[in-house]
Backbone as numpy.savetxt, mean C-alpha at the origin, in Angstrom:
# Nx Ny Nz CAx CAy CAz Cx Cy Cz
3.41 3.42 8.44 4.40 3.28 6.92 5.08 2.24 6.57
5.36 2.29 5.55 6.72 1.29 5.18 6.40 0.18 5.03
5.51 -0.78 5.34 5.02 -2.27 5.42 4.71 -2.72 4.18
5.28 -3.55 3.49 4.95 -4.26 2.36 3.66 -4.87 2.68
2.56 -5.14 1.52 1.49 -5.87 1.31 1.05 -6.57 -0.19
0.51 -7.11 0.31 -0.27 -7.87 -0.92 -1.52 -7.40 -1.23
-2.37 -6.76 -2.35 -3.57 -6.42 -2.36 -4.64 -7.65 -2.83
-5.69 -7.37 -1.93 -6.48 -8.44 -2.20 -7.79 -7.82 -2.32
-8.49 -6.82 -3.06 -9.54 -6.39 -3.00 -10.53 -7.36 -3.01
-11.91 -6.79 -2.09 -13.00 -7.33 -2.07 -13.86 -7.35 -3.14
-14.70 -8.55 -3.70 -15.69 -8.08 -4.90 -16.64 -6.91 -4.52
-17.21 -6.89 -3.34 -18.41 -5.99 -3.28 -17.63 -4.62 -2.85
-18.00 -3.84 -3.81 -17.66 -2.48 -3.46 -16.22 -2.07 -3.95
-15.74 -2.97 -4.86 -14.44 -2.75 -5.27 -14.56 -2.62 -6.67
-13.89 -1.24 -7.55 -13.98 -1.16 -8.85 -13.43 -1.94 -9.74
-13.40 -1.57 -11.55 -12.88 -2.48 -11.86 -11.02 -2.28 -11.83
-10.70 -0.74 -11.65 -9.48 -0.91 -11.38 -8.70 -1.35 -9.92
-9.56 -1.59 -9.13 -9.09 -2.24 -7.58 -8.89 -3.75 -8.46
-9.67 -4.55 -8.97 -10.11 -5.94 -9.36 -8.79 -6.30 -10.19
-7.98 -4.85 -11.05 -6.82 -5.67 -11.69 -5.58 -5.35 -10.79
-5.89 -4.83 -9.65 -4.16 -4.63 -8.72 -4.23 -5.85 -7.97
-5.63 -6.72 -7.99 -5.72 -8.10 -7.35 -4.06 -8.87 -7.39
-3.26 -9.14 -6.13 -2.25 -9.96 -6.16 -1.11 -9.24 -6.55
-1.25 -7.66 -6.77 -0.05 -6.93 -6.89 0.56 -6.63 -5.15
1.95 -6.26 -5.48 2.36 -6.05 -4.17 2.31 -4.46 -3.92
2.65 -3.96 -2.85 2.59 -2.48 -2.56 3.26 -2.07 -1.31
3.57 -0.69 -1.06 4.19 -0.19 0.15 3.41 0.86 0.83
2.52 0.50 2.09 2.12 1.66 2.66 2.81 3.09 2.76
2.01 3.64 2.72 2.60 5.22 2.96 1.88 5.92 4.43
0.94 5.29 4.75 0.04 6.43 5.64 -1.63 5.11 6.00
-1.83 5.67 7.11 -2.81 5.07 7.85 -3.93 6.24 7.83
-4.82 6.67 6.97 -5.70 7.55 7.21 -7.03 6.91 7.66
-7.81 8.09 8.24 -9.24 7.97 8.69 -10.08 9.04 7.81
-11.29 8.54 7.46 -12.28 9.29 7.00 -13.29 9.88 7.84
-14.11 10.85 7.27 -15.13 11.57 7.98 -16.10 10.65 8.84
-16.30 9.80 8.54 -17.06 8.67 9.05 -16.15 7.50 10.09
-15.15 7.87 10.48 -14.32 7.05 11.08 -13.97 5.70 10.62
-14.22 5.49 9.56 -13.46 4.54 8.78 -11.81 4.66 8.49
-11.48 3.63 8.24 -9.89 3.46 8.21 -9.46 3.14 6.67
-8.77 3.66 6.48 -7.98 3.34 4.94 -6.40 3.55 4.73
-5.99 2.52 4.21 -4.35 2.67 3.73 -3.95 3.32 2.69
-3.19 4.01 2.51 -2.55 4.63 1.57 -1.36 3.79 1.08
-1.37 3.73 -0.26 -0.28 2.71 -0.57 0.24 3.36 -2.06
1.25 2.90 -2.36 1.77 2.68 -3.83 2.36 1.50 -4.12
2.17 1.17 -5.46 2.28 0.16 -5.70 3.90 -0.16 -6.40
4.54 -1.49 -6.15 5.74 -1.82 -6.06 6.12 -1.49 -7.77
5.54 -2.17 -8.38 6.53 -2.14 -9.91 5.33 -1.05 -10.54
5.14 0.00 -9.92 4.48 1.52 -10.47 5.80 2.15 -10.76
6.31 2.52 -12.08 7.45 3.41 -12.34 7.68 4.78 -11.72
6.10 5.16 -11.45 6.28 6.66 -10.80 5.43 6.55 -9.59
6.08 5.46 -8.93 5.45 5.43 -7.40 6.30 6.45 -6.29
7.59 7.06 -6.74 8.10 7.59 -5.93 7.96 9.15 -6.44
7.43 9.28 -7.69 6.66 10.52 -8.15 5.64 10.94 -7.38
4.80 9.72 -7.31 3.31 9.61 -6.53 3.54 10.23 -4.87
4.42 9.26 -4.48 5.12 9.92 -3.13 5.75 11.32 -2.77
5.83 11.70 -3.83 6.71 13.29 -3.77 5.26 13.83 -3.71
4.14 13.80 -4.87 3.00 14.58 -5.05 1.89 14.25 -3.63
2.28 12.87 -3.17 0.84 12.78 -1.92 0.05 12.19 -2.70
-0.21 11.49 -4.12 -0.95 10.59 -4.58 -0.97 9.43 -4.30
-1.94 8.75 -3.69 -1.78 7.29 -3.31 -3.27 6.69 -3.95
-3.09 5.29 -3.90 -4.32 4.58 -4.01 -4.56 4.14 -2.75
-5.80 3.75 -2.62 -6.56 3.84 -1.06 -7.23 2.25 -0.98
-6.94 1.66 0.12 -7.81 0.52 0.26 -8.16 0.11 1.75
-9.02 -0.48 1.89 -9.49 -0.85 3.52 -8.62 -1.92 3.83
-8.27 -1.93 5.26 -7.43 -2.78 6.21 -7.40 -4.49 5.89
-8.84 -4.65 5.48 -9.46 -6.17 5.27 -8.86 -6.50 3.69
-8.47 -5.21 2.99 -8.20 -5.92 1.62 -6.66 -5.47 1.18
-5.98 -5.90 2.39 -4.35 -5.89 2.43 -4.02 -6.86 3.11
-2.74 -7.99 2.27 -2.35 -8.97 3.07 -1.02 -8.78 3.33
-0.78 -8.88 4.45 0.82 -8.09 5.32 1.72 -9.38 4.61
3.32 -8.66 4.33 4.08 -9.50 3.72 5.34 -9.43 4.94
6.09 -10.64 4.57 6.71 -10.34 5.80 8.22 -9.59 4.70
8.75 -9.01 5.92 9.51 -7.97 5.43 10.89 -8.27 5.06
11.19 -7.82 4.05 12.72 -8.15 3.49 13.97 -7.32 3.99
15.02 -7.72 3.63 16.46 -7.08 3.82 16.00 -5.23 3.36
15.17 -4.96 2.24 15.38 -3.97 1.85 14.55 -3.14 2.85
13.46 -3.81 3.23 12.55 -2.98 4.40 12.88 -2.31 5.39
14.31 -3.14 5.84 14.74 -2.64 7.25 16.00 -2.03 7.10
16.07 -0.86 7.95 17.16 -0.02 7.93 18.60 -0.62 8.11
19.52 -0.71 7.43 20.80 -1.22 7.69 21.46 -0.74 9.13
22.20 -0.92 9.87 22.79 -0.43 10.95 24.34 -0.99 11.07
25.26 -0.25 11.97 26.45 -0.38 11.85 27.43 0.28 11.03
28.61 0.34 11.41 29.34 0.78 10.34 29.91 0.29 9.05
31.04 0.35 9.06 31.64 0.03 7.66 32.53 -1.39 8.20
């Protein structure tokens, strides 16, 4: 969790709402496994003003790992260390 990704939904099996998210950036909240053993990544959109609320409620969007493109970590993604 916490990794930044770019959304790249696949045409086959992707719904209209998924296609509107193409190219947007998100933060992975969790890696989930369904009853069939498939892996899905739960995420919140970076530009969603309610993303903090969605995280608090545990409401996420889900994509398959092959639909997410990892992004390079930024300074805000890594905890700062050291004193003052």
